[in-house]
mmCIF file with all atom_site columns, C-alpha atoms in Angstrom:
data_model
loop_
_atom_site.group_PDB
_atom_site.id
_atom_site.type_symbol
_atom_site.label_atom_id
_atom_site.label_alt_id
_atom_site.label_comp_id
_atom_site.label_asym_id
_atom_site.label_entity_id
_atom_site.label_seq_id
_atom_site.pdbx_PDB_ins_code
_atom_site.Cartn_x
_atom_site.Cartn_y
_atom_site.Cartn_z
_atom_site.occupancy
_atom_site.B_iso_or_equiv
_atom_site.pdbx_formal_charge
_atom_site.auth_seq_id
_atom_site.auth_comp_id
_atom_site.auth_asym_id
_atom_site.auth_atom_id
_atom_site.pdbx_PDB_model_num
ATOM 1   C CA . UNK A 1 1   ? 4.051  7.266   -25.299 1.00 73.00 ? 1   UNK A CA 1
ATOM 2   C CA . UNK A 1 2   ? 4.423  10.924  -27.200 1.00 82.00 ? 2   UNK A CA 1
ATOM 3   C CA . UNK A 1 3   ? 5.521  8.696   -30.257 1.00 83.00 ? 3   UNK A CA 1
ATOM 4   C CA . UNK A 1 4   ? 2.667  6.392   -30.034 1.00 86.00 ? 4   UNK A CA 1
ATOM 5   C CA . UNK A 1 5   ? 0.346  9.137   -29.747 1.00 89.00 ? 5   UNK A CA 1
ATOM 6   C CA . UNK A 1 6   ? 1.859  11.114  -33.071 1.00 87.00 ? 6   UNK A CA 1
ATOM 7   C CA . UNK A 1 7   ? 1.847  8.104   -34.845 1.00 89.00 ? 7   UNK A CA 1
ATOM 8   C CA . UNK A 1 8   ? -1.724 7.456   -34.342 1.00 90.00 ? 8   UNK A CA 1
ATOM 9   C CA . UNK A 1 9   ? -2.527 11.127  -35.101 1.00 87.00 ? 9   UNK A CA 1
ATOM 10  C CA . UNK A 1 10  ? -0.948 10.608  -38.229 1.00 88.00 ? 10  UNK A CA 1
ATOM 11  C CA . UNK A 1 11  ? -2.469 7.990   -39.524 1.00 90.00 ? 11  UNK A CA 1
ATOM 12  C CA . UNK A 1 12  ? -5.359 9.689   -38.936 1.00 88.00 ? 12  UNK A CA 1
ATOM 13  C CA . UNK A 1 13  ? -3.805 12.494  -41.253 1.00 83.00 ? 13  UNK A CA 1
ATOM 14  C CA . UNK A 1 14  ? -2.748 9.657   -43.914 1.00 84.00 ? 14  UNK A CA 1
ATOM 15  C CA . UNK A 1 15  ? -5.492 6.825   -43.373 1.00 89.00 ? 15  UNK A CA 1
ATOM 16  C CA . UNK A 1 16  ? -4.149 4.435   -45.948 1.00 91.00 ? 16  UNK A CA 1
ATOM 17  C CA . UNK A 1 17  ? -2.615 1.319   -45.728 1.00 93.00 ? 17  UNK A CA 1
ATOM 18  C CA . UNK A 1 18  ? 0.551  2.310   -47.102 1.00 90.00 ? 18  UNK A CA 1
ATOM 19  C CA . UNK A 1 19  ? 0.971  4.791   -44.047 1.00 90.00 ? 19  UNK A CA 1
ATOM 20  C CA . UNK A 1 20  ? -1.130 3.159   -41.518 1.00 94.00 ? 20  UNK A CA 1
ATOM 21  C CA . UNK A 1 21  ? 0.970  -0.295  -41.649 1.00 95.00 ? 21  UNK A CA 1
ATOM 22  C CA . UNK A 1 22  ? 4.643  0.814   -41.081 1.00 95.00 ? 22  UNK A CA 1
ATOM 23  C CA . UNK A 1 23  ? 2.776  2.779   -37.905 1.00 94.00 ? 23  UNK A CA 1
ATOM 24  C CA . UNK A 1 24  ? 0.710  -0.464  -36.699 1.00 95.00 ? 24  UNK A CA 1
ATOM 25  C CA . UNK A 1 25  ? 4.583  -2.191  -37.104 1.00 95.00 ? 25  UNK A CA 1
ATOM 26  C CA . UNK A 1 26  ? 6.549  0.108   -35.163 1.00 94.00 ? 26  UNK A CA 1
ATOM 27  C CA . UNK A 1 27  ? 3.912  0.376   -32.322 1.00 94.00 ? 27  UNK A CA 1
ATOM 28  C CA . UNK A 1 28  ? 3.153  -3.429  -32.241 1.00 95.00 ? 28  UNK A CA 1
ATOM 29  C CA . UNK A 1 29  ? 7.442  -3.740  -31.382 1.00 94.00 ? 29  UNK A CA 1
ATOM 30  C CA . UNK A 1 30  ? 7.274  -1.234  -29.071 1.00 93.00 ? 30  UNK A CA 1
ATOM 31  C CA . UNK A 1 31  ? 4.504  -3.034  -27.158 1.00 93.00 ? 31  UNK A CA 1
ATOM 32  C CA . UNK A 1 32  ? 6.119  -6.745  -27.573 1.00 94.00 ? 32  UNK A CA 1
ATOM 33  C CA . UNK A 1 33  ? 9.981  -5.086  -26.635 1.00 92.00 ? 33  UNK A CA 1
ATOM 34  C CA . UNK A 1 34  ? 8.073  -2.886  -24.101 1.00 90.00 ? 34  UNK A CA 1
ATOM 35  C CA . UNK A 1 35  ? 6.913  -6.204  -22.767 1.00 91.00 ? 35  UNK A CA 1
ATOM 36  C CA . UNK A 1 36  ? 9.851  -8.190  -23.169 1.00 91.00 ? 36  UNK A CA 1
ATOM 37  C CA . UNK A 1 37  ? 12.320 -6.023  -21.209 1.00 89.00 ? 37  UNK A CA 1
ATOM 38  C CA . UNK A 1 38  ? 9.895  -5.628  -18.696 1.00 89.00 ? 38  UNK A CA 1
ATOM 39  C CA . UNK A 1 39  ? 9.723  -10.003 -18.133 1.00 87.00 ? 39  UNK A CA 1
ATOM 40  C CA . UNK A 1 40  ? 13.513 -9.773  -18.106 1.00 87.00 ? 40  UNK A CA 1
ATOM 41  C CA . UNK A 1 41  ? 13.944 -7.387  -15.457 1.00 86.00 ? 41  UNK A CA 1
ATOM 42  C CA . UNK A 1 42  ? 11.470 -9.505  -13.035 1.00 85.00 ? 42  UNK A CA 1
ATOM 43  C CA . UNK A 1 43  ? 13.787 -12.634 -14.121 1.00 82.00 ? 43  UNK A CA 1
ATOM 44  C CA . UNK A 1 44  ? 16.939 -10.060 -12.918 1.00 81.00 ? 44  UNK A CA 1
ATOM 45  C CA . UNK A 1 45  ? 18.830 -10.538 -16.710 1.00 80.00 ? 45  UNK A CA 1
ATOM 46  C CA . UNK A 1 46  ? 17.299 -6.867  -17.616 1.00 77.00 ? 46  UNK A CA 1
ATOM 47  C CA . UNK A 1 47  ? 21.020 -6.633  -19.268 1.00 78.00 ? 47  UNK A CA 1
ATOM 48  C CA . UNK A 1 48  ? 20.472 -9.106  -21.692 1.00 79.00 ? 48  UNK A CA 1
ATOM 49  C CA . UNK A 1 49  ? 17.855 -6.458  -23.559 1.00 81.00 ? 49  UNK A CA 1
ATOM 50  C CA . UNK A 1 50  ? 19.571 -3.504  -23.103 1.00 82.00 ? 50  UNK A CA 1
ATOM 51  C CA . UNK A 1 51  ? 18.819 -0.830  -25.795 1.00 84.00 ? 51  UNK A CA 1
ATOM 52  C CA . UNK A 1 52  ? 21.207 -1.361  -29.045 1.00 86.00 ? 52  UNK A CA 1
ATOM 53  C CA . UNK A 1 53  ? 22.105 0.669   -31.787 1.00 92.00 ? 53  UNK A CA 1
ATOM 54  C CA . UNK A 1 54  ? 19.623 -0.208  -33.981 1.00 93.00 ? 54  UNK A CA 1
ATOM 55  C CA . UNK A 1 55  ? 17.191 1.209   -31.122 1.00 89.00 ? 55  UNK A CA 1
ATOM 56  C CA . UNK A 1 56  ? 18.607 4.228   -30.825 1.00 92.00 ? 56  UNK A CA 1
ATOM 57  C CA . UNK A 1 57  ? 19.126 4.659   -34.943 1.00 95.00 ? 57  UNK A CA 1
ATOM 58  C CA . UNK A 1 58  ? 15.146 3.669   -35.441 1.00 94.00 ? 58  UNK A CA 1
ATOM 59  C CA . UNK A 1 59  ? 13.923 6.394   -32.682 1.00 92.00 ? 59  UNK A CA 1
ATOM 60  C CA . UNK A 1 60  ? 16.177 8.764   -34.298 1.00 95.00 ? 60  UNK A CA 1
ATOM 61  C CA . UNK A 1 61  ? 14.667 8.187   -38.360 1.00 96.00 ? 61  UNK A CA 1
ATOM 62  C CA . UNK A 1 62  ? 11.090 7.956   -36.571 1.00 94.00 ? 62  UNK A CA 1
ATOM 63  C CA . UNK A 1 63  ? 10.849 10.741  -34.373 1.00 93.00 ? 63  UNK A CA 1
ATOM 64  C CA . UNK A 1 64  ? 12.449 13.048  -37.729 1.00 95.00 ? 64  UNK A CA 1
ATOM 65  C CA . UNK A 1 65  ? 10.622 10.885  -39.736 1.00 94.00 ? 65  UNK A CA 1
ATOM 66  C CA . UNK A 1 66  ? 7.587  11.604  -37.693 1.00 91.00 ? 66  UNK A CA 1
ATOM 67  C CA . UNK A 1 67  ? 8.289  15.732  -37.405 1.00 89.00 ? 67  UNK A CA 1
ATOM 68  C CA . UNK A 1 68  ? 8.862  15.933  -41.420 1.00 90.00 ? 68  UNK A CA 1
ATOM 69  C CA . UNK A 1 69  ? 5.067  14.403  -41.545 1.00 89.00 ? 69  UNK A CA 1
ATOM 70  C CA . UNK A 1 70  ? 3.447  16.456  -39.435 1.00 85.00 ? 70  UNK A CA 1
ATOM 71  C CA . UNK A 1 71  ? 5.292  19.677  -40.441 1.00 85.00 ? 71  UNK A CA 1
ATOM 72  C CA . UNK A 1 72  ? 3.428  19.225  -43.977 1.00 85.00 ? 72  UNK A CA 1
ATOM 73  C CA . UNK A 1 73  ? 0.098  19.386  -42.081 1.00 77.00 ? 73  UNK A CA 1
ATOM 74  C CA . UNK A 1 74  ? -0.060 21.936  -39.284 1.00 64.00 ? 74  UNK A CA 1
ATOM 75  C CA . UNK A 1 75  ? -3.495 23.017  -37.847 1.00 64.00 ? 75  UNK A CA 1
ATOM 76  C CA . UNK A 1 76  ? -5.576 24.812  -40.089 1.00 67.00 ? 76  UNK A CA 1
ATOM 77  C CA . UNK A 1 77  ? -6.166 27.664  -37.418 1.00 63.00 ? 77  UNK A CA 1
ATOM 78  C CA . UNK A 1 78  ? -2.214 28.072  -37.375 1.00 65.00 ? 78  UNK A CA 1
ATOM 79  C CA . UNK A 1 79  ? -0.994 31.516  -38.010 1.00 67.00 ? 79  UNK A CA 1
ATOM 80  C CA . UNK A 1 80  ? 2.273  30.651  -39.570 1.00 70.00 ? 80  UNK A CA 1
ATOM 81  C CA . UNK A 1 81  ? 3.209  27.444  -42.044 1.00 76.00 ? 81  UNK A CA 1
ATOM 82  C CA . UNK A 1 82  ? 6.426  26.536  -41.539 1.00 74.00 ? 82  UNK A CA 1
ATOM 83  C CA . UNK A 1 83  ? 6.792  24.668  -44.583 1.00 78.00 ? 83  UNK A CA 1
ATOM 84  C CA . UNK A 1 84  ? 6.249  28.370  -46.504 1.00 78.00 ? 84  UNK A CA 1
ATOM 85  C CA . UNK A 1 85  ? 7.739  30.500  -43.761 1.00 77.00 ? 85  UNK A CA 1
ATOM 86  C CA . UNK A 1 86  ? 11.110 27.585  -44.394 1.00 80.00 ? 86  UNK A CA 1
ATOM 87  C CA . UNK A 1 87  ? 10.885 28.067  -48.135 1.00 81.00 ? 87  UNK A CA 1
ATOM 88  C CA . UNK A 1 88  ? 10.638 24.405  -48.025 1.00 83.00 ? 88  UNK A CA 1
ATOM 89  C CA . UNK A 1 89  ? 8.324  22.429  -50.934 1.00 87.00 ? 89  UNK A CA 1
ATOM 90  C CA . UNK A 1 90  ? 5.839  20.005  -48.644 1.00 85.00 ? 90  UNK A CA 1
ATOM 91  C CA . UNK A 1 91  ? 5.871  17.151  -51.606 1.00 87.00 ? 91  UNK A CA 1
ATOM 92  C CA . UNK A 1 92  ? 9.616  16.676  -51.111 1.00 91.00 ? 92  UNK A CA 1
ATOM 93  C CA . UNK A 1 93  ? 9.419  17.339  -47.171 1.00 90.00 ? 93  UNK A CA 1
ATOM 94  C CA . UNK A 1 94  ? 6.680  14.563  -46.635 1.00 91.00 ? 94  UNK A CA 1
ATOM 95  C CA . UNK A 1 95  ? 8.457  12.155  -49.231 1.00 93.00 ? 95  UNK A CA 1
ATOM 96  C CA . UNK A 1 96  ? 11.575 12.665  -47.656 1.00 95.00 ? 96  UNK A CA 1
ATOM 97  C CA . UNK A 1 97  ? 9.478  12.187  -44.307 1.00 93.00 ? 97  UNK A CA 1
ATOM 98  C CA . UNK A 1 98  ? 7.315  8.944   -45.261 1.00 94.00 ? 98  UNK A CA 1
ATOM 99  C CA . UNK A 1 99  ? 10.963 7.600   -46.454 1.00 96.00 ? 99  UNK A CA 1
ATOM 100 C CA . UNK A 1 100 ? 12.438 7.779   -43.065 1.00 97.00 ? 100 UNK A CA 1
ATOM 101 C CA . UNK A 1 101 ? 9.105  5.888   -41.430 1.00 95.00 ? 101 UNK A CA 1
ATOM 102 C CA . UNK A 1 102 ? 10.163 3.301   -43.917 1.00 97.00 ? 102 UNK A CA 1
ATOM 103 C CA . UNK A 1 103 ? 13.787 3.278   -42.513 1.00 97.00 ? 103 UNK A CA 1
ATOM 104 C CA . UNK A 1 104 ? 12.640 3.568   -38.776 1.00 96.00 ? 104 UNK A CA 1
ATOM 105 C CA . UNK A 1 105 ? 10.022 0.288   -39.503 1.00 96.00 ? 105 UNK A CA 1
ATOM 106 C CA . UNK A 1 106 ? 12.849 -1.705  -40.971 1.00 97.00 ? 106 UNK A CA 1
ATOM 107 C CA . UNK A 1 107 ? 15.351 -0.411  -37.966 1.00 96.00 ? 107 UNK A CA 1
ATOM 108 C CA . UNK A 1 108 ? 12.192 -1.054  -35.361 1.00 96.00 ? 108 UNK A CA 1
ATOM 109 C CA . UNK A 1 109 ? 11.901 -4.720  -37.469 1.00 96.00 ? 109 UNK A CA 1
ATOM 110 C CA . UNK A 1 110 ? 16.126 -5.575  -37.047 1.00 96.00 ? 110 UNK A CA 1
ATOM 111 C CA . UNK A 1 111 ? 16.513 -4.207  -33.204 1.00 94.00 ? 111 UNK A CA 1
ATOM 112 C CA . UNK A 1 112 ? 13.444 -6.162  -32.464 1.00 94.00 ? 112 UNK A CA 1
ATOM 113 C CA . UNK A 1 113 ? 14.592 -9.602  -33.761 1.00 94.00 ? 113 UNK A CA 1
ATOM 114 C CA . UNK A 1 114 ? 18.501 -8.713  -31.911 1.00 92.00 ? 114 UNK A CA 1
ATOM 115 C CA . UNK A 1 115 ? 16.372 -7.730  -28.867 1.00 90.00 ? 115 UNK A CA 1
ATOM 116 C CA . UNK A 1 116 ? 14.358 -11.380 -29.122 1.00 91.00 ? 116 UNK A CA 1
ATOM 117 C CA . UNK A 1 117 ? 17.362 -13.608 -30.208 1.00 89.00 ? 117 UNK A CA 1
ATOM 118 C CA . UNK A 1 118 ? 19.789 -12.143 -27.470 1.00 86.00 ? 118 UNK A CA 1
ATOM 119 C CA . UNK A 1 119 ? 16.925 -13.357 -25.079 1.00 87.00 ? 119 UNK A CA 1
ATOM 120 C CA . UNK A 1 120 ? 16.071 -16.386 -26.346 1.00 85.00 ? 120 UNK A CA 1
ATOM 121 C CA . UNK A 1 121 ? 17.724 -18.780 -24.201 1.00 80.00 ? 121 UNK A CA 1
ATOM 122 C CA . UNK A 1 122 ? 16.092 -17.087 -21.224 1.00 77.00 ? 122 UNK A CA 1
ATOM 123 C CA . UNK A 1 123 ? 12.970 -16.933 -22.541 1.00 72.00 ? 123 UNK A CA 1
ATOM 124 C CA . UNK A 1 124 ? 12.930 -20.857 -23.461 1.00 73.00 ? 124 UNK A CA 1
ATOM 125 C CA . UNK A 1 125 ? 15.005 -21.403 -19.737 1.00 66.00 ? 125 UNK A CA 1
ATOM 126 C CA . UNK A 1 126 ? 12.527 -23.422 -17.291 1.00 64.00 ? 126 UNK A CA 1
ATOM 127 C CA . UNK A 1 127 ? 11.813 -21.681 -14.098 1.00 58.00 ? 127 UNK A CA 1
ATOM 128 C CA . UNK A 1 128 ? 12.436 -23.002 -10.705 1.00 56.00 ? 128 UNK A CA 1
ATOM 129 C CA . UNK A 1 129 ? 9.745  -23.949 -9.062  1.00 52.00 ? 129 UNK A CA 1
ATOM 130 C CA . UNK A 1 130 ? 9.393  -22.053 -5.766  1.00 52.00 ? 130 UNK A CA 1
#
């Protein structure tokens, strides 16, 4: 959820397509994984979904991704910058920042197809009637 909400802050720091779609991406497999694991657990094969690599390599680029892009921009009633206080030049830091959102939506785009194929046959399975 703290994700979610920094990724919507930011793309109200960056409103343009080119920063607002990798963010609608990532949150729209977050929802539809979110989802997913959750219908597996009630079916009792919670296993099957279990968090991957991938996952854990796409959380990782995002949330430094994410921390890159919003140390460029701190509040404007902020003592300090860290950026200047870091000796650190912002163009490079939010390049190097919008690059790993790139990464993290292409990570976010291969766990979420792994997550969805290793469920597949229980998703298509017909239930029991009860």
């Amino acid at each position: 959820l703290m994700v979610a909400i920094a990724s919507i802050l930011l793309t109200s720091l960056y409103p343009t397509l080119f920063f607002v779609a990798p963010v609608a991406i990532i949150l729209c497999r977050e929802i539809a994984v979110s989802a997913l694991r959750e219908w597996m657990a009630e079916k009792g094969v919670r296993s099957v979904v279990k968090v991957g690599m991938v996952g854990k390599l796409k959380t990782a680029l995002q949330m430094t991704g994410m921390s890159l892009l919003l140390l460029v921009f701190p509040d404007e009633s902020a003592d300090i910058d860290l950026c200047e206080m870091l000796g650190l030049y912002k163009p490079t830091v939010f390049l190097v920042g919008l690059g790993l959102l790139y990464l993290s939506t292409f990570a976010a785009l291969v766990s979420g197809w792994q997550y969805f194929s290793a469920a597949k046959s229980s998703l298509w399975a017909r239930s029991e009637p009860q």
